[in-house]
Tab-separated table of C-alpha atoms in Angstrom:
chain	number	residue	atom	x	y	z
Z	1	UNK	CA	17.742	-35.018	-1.995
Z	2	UNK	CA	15.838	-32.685	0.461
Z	3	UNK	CA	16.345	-29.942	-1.258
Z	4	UNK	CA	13.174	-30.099	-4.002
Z	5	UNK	CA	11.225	-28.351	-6.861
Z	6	UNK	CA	8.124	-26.152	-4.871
Z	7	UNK	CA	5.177	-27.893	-5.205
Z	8	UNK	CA	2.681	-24.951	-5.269
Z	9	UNK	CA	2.212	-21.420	-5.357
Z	10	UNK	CA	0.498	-18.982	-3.351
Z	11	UNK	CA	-1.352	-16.474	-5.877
Z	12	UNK	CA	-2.039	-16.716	-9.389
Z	13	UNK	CA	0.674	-16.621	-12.340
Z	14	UNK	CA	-0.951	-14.996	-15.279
Z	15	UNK	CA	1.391	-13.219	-18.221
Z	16	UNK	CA	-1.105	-10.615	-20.241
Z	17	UNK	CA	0.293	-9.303	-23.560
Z	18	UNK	CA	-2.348	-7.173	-24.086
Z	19	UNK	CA	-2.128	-3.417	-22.766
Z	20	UNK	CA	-3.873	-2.678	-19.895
Z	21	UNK	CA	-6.780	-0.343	-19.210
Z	22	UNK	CA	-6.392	3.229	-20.120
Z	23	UNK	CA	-8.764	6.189	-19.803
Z	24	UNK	CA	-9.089	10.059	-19.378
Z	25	UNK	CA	-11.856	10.917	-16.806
Z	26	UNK	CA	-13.234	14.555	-16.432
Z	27	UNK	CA	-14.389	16.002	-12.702
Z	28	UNK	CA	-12.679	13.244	-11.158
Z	29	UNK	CA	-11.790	13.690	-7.596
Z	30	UNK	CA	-8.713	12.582	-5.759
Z	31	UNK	CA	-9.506	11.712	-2.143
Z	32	UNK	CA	-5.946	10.579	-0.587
Z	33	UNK	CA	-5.813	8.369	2.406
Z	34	UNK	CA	-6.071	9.870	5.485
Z	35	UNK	CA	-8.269	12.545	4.260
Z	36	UNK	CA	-11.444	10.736	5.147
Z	37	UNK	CA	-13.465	7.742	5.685
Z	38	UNK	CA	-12.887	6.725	2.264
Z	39	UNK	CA	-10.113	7.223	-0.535
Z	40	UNK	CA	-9.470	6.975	-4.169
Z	41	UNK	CA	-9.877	8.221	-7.239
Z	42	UNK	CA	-13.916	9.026	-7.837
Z	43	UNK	CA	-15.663	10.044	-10.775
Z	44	UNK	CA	-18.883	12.453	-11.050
Z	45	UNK	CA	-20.998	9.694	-10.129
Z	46	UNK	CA	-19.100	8.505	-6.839
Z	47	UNK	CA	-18.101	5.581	-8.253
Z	48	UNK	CA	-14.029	4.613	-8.270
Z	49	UNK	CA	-12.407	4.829	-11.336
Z	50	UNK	CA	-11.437	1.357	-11.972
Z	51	UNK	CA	-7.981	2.153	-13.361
Z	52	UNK	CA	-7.542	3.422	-10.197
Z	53	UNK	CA	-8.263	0.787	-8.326
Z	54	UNK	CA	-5.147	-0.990	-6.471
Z	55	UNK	CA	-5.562	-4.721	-5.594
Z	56	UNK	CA	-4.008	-7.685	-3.278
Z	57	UNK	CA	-3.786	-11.037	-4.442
Z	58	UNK	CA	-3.439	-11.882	-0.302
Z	59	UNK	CA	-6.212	-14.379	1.117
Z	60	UNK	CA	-7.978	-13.877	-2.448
Z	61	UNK	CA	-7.613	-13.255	-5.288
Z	62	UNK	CA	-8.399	-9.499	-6.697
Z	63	UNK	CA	-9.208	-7.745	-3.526
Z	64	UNK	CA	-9.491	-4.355	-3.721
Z	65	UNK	CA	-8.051	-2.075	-1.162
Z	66	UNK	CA	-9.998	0.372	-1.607
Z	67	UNK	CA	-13.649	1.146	-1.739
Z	68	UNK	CA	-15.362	0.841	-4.813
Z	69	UNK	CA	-17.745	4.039	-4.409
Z	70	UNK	CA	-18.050	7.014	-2.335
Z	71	UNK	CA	-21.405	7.511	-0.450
Z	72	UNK	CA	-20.376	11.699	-0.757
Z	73	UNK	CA	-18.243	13.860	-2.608
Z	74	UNK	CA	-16.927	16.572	-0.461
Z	75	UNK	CA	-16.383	19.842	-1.873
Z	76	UNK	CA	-13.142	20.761	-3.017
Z	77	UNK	CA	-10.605	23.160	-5.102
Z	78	UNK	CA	-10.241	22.095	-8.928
Z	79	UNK	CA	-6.578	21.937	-10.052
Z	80	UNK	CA	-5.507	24.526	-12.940
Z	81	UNK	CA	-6.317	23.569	-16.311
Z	82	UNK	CA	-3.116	24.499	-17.899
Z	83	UNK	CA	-1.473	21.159	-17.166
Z	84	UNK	CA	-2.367	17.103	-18.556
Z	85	UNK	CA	-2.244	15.176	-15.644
Z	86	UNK	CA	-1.462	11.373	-15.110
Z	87	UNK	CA	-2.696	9.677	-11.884
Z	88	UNK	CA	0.221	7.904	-10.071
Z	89	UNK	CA	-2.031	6.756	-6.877
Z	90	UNK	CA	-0.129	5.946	-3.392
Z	91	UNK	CA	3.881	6.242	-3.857
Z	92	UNK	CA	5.345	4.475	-1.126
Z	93	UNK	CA	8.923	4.606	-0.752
Z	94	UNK	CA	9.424	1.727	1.962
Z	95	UNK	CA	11.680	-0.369	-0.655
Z	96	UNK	CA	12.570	-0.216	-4.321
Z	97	UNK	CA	10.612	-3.527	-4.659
Z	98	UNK	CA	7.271	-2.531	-3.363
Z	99	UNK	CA	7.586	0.072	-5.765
Z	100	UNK	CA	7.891	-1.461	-8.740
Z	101	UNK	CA	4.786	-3.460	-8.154
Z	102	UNK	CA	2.672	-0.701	-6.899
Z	103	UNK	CA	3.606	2.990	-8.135
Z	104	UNK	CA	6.053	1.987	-11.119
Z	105	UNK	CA	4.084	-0.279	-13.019
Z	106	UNK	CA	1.323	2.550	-13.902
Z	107	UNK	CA	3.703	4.206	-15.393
Z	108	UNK	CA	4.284	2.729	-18.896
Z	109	UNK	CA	1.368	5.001	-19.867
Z	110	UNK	CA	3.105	8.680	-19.772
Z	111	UNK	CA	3.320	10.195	-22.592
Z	112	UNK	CA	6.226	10.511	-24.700
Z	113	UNK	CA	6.256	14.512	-25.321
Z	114	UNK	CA	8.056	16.574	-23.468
Z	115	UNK	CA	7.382	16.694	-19.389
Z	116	UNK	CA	7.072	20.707	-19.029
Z	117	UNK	CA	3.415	20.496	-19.488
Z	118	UNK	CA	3.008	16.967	-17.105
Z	119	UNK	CA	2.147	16.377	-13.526
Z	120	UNK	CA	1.824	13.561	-12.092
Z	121	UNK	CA	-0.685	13.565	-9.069
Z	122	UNK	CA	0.121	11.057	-6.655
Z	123	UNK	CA	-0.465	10.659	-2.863
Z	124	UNK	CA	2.162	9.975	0.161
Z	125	UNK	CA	3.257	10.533	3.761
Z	126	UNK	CA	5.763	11.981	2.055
Z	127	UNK	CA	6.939	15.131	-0.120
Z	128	UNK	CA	8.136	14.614	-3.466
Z	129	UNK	CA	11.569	16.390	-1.917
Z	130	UNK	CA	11.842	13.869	0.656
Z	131	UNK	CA	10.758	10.465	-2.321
Z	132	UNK	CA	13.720	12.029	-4.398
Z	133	UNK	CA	16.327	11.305	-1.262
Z	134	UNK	CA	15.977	7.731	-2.435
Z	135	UNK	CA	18.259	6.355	-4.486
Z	136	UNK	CA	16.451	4.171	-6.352
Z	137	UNK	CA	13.218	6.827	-6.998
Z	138	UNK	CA	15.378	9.757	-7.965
Z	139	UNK	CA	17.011	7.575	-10.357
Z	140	UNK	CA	13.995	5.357	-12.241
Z	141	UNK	CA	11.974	8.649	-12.346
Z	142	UNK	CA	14.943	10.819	-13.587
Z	143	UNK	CA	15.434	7.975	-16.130
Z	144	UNK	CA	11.557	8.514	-17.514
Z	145	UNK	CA	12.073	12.382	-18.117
Z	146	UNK	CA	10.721	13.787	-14.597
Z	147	UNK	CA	11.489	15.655	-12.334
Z	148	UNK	CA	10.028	17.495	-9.362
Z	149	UNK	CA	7.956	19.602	-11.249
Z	150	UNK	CA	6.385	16.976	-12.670
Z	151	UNK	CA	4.672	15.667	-9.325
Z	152	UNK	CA	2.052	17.024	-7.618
Z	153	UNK	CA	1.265	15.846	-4.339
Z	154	UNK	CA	-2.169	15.625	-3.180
Z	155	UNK	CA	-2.902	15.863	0.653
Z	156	UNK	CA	-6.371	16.548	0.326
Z	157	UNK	CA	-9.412	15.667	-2.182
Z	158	UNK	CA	-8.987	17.873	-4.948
Z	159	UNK	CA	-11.243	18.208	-8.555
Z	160	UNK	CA	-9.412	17.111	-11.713
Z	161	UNK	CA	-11.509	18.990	-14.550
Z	162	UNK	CA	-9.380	15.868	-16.598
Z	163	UNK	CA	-7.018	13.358	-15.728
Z	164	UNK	CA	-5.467	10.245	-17.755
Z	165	UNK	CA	-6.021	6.889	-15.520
Z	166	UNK	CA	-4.164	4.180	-16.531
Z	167	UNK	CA	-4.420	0.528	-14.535
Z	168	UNK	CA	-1.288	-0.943	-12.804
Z	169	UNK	CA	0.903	-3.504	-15.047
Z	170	UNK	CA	1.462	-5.220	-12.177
Z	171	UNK	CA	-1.276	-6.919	-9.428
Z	172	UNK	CA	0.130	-8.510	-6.361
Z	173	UNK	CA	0.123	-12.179	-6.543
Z	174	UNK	CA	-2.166	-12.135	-9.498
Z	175	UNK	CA	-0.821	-11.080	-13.080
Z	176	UNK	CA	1.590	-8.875	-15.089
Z	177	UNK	CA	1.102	-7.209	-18.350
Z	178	UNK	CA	4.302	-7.317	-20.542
Z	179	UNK	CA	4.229	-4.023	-21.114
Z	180	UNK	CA	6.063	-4.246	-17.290
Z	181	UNK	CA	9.290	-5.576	-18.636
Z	182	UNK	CA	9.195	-3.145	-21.696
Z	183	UNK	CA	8.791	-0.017	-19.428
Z	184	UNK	CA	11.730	-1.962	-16.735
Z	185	UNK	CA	13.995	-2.962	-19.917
Z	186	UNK	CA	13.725	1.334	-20.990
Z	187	UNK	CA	14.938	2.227	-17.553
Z	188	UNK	CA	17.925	-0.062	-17.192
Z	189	UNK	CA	19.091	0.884	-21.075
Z	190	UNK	CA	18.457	4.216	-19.740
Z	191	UNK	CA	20.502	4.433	-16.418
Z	192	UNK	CA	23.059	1.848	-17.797
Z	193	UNK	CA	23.368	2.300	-21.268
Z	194	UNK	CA	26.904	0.603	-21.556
Z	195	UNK	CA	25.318	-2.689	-20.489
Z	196	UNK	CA	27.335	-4.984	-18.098
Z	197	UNK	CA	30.680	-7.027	-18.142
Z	198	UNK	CA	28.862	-10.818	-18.763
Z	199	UNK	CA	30.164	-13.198	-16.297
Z	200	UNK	CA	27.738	-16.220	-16.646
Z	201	UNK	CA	30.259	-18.421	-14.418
Z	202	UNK	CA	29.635	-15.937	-11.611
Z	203	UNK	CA	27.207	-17.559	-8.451
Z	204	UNK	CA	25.675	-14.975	-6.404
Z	205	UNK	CA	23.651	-16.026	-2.607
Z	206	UNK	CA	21.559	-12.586	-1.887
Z	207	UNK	CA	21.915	-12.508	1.829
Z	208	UNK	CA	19.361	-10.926	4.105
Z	209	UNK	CA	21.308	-11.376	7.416
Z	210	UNK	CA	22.045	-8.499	8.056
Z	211	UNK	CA	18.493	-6.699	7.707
Z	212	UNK	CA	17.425	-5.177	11.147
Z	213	UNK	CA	13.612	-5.645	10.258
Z	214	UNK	CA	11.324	-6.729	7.702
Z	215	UNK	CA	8.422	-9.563	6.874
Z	216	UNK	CA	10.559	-12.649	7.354
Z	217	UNK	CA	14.216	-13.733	7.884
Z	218	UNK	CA	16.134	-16.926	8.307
Z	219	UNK	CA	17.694	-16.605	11.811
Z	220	UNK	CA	20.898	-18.510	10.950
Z	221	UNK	CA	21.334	-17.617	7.411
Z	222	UNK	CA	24.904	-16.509	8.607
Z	223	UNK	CA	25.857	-19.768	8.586
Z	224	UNK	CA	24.308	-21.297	5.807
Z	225	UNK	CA	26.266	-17.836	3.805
Z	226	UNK	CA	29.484	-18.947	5.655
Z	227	UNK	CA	29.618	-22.469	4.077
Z	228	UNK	CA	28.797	-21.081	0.554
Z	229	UNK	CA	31.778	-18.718	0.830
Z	230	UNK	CA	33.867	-21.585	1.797
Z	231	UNK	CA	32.680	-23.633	-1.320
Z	232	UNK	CA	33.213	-20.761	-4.167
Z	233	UNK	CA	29.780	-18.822	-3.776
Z	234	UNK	CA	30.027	-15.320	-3.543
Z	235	UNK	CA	27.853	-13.702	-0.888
Z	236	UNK	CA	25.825	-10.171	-1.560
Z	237	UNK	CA	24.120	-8.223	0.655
Z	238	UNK	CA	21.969	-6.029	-1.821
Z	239	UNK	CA	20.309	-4.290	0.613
Z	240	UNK	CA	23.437	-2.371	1.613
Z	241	UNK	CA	24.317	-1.230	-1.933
Z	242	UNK	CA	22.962	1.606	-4.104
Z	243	UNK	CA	20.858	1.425	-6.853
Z	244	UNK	CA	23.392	1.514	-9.378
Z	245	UNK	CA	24.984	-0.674	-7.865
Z	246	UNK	CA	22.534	-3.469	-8.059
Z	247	UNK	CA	21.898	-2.669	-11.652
Z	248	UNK	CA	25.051	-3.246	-12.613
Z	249	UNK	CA	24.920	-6.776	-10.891
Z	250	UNK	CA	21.998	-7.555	-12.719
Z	251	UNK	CA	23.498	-6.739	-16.122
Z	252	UNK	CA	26.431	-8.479	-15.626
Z	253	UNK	CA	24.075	-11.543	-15.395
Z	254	UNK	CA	25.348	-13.607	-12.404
Z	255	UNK	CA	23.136	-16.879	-11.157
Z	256	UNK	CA	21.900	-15.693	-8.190
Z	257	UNK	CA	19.961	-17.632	-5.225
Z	258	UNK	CA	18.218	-15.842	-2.510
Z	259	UNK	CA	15.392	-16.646	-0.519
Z	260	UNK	CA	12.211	-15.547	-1.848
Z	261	UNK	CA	12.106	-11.544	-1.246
Z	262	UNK	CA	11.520	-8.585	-3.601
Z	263	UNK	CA	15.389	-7.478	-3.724
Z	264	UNK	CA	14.877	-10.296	-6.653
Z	265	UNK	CA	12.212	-7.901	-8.447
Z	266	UNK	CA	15.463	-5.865	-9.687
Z	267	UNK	CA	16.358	-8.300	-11.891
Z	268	UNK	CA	13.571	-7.026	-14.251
Z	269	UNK	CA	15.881	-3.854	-15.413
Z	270	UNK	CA	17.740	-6.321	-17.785
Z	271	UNK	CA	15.315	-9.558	-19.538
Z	272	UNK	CA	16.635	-13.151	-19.341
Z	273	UNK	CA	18.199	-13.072	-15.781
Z	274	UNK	CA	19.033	-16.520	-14.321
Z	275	UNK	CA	17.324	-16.638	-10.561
Z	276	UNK	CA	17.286	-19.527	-7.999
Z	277	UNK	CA	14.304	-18.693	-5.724
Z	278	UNK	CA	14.602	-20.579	-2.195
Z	279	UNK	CA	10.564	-20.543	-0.921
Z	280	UNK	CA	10.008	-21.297	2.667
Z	281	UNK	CA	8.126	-23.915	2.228
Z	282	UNK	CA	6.909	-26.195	-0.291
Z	283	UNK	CA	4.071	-23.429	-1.665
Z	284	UNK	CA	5.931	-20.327	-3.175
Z	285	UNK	CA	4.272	-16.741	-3.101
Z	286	UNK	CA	4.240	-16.003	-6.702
Z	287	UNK	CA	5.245	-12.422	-7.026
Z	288	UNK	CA	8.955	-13.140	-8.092
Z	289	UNK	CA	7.510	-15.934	-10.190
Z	290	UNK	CA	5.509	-13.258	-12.452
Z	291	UNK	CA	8.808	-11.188	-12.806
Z	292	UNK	CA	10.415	-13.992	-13.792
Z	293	UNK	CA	7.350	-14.723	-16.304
Z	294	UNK	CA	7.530	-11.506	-17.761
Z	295	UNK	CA	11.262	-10.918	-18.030
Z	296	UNK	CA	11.721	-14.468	-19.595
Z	297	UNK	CA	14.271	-15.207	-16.530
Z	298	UNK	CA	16.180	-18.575	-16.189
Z	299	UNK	CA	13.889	-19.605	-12.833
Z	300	UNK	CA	13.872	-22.037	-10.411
Z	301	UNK	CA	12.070	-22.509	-7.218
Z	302	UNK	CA	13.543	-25.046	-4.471
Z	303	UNK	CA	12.522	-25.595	-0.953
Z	304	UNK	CA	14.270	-27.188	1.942
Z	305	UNK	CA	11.661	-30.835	1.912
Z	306	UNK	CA	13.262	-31.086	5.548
Z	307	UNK	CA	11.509	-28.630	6.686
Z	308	UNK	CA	12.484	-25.038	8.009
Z	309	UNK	CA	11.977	-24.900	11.791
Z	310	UNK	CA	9.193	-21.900	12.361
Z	311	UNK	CA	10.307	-19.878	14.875
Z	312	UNK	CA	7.686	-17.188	15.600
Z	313	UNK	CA	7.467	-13.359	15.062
Z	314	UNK	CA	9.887	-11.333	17.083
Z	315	UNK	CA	13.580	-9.423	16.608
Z	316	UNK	CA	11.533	-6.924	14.038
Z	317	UNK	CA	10.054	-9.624	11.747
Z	318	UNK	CA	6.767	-11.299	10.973
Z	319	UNK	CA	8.240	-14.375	10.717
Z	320	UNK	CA	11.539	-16.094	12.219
Z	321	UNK	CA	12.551	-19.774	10.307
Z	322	UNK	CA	15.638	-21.467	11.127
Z	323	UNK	CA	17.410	-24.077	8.843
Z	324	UNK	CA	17.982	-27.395	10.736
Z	325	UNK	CA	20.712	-28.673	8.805
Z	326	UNK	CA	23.194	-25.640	7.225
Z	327	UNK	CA	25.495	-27.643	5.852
Z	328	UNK	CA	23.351	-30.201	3.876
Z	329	UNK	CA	21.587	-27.460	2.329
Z	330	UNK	CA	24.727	-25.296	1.648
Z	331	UNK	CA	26.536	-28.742	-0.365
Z	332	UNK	CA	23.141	-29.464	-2.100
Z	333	UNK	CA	22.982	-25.660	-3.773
Z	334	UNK	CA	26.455	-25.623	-4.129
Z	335	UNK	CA	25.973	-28.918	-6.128
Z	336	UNK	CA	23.184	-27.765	-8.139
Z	337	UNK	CA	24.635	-24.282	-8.705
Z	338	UNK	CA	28.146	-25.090	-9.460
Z	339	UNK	CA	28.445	-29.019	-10.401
């Protein structure tokens, strides 16, 4: 049977129950990137705050992105004193996935008291007008008690005579905190408070043929989706729906295969999700594997043992792969998923 149980996993898969750090740091200063040779979040002494600190688990383990001191201060305005402020780092809005790893899972520190008094200080290309257009920020955010006046956006290094600093629940290909799916379970009882229809007999293939660029596609997928619709499998394309949308997919708690790719992070809005991750090889890159960790999902990870033909980079993507065989791979999930 070539289609087989990954035999590794690219990153580290460690589930803390413990909180993560916290602190409030007086005259720190915000340098955003862009702003200068160096950015991040520095206290008095030029040193990064290490709550602060964001990290990639790619090529090794704990690398920081960003530098861990500041050779000068600049000078710079100091913010008004007449709000508490919560440090939110980079917010990225280039998919709903990358943001739950990187900008949503510093968030299960704010404060439960009411947001008039709150900013959030955060850093972006972007205005917080322009991060509400999206779908899926406007509605997670709206869903913790925010709203625009409760960002402020920092464009260049600015004095905070006190800020609250609280580390990331989440660090690529490394480790979640559980606090993660506590924070995640809030918003989807939040946003869909009526729960989902169950339908457990309900198999799902999360398509990505359609996607005009990204980090890596299957070039034929079409017809490796084509068989499975033949043989009973329904066929989603999740990035053409709303948020919503996808949320109430998750809740209604289908089994749902898809290659390995962060549209699979959503199904930490709801806990106990059943996921079939296809890697692309035998190895796996673990970030779906902690949400599965952390939400208690129903996980599997498979690869093709025959081998996925590497095609190259090209056609807006990283990385091209091609399945050899489409319809020995489409009867063995089909078997597994439905037999």
């Amino acid at each position: 049977m070539p289609l087989k149980d990954c035999t590794g996993f690219v990153g580290r898969k460690l589930l803390i129950q413990d909180l993560p750090n916290q602190r409030e740091v007086r005259n720190a200063v915000f340098i955003p990137p862009g702003s200068g040779p160096e950015w991040g979040l520095f206290d008095p002494s030029g040193r990064t705050v290490p709550e602060a600190m964001i990290y990639t688990g790619a090529g090794a383990l704990h690398t920081p992105l960003c530098v861990r001191a500041a050779q000068s201060i600049p000078e710079c305005p100091v913010v008004s004193e007449a709000f508490d402020y919560v440090f939110a780092g980079n917010l990225d809005k280039s998919s709903c996935g990358h943001f739950l790893i990187n900008s949503f899972s510093r968030f299960w520190s704010l404060p439960p008291y009411r947001r008039t008094g709150l900013r959030v200080a955060f850093s972006s290309p972007h205005s917080i007008t322009e991060l509400m257009q999206e779908d899926y920020f406007r509605s997670i955010v709206t869903a913790l008690g925010l709203t625009e006046q409760n960002f402020l956006r920092v464009l260049a290094p600015v004095r905070f005579p006190r800020i609250t600093v609280a580390s990331a629940a989440f660090e690529e290909l490394s480790l979640v905190h559980s606090v993660f799916a506590d924070l995640a379970h809030h918003v989807g009882r939040q946003l869909l408070p009526e729960g989902g229809q169950a339908q457990p007999g309900r198999v799902l293939f999360f398509s990505q043929e359609t996607l005009k660029t990204g980090n890596v596609r299957v070039e034929n997928e079409a017809a490796l989706t084509a068989l499975l619709r033949e043989r009973g499998i329904g066929i989603i394309h999740p990035h053409q729906m709303t948020f919503r949308e996808q949320l109430k997919l998750w809740a209604s708690n289908p089994l749902v295969i898809a290659y390995n790719d962060a549209c699979l992070h959503m199904s930490a809005f709801f806990p106990q999700r059943r996921v079939i991750t296809l890697a692309h090889g035998p190895d796996i890159w673990v970030n779906q594997c902690l949400i599965d960790m952390v939400n208690g999902n129903d996980a599997r990870y498979f690869y093709d043992s025959a081998g996925l033909e590497r095609m190259g980079a090209g056609h807006g993507f990283h990385m091209n792969y091609r399945i050899p065989d489409p319809e020995r791979l489409a009867a063995e999930l089909v078997e597994f998923a439905l037999g």
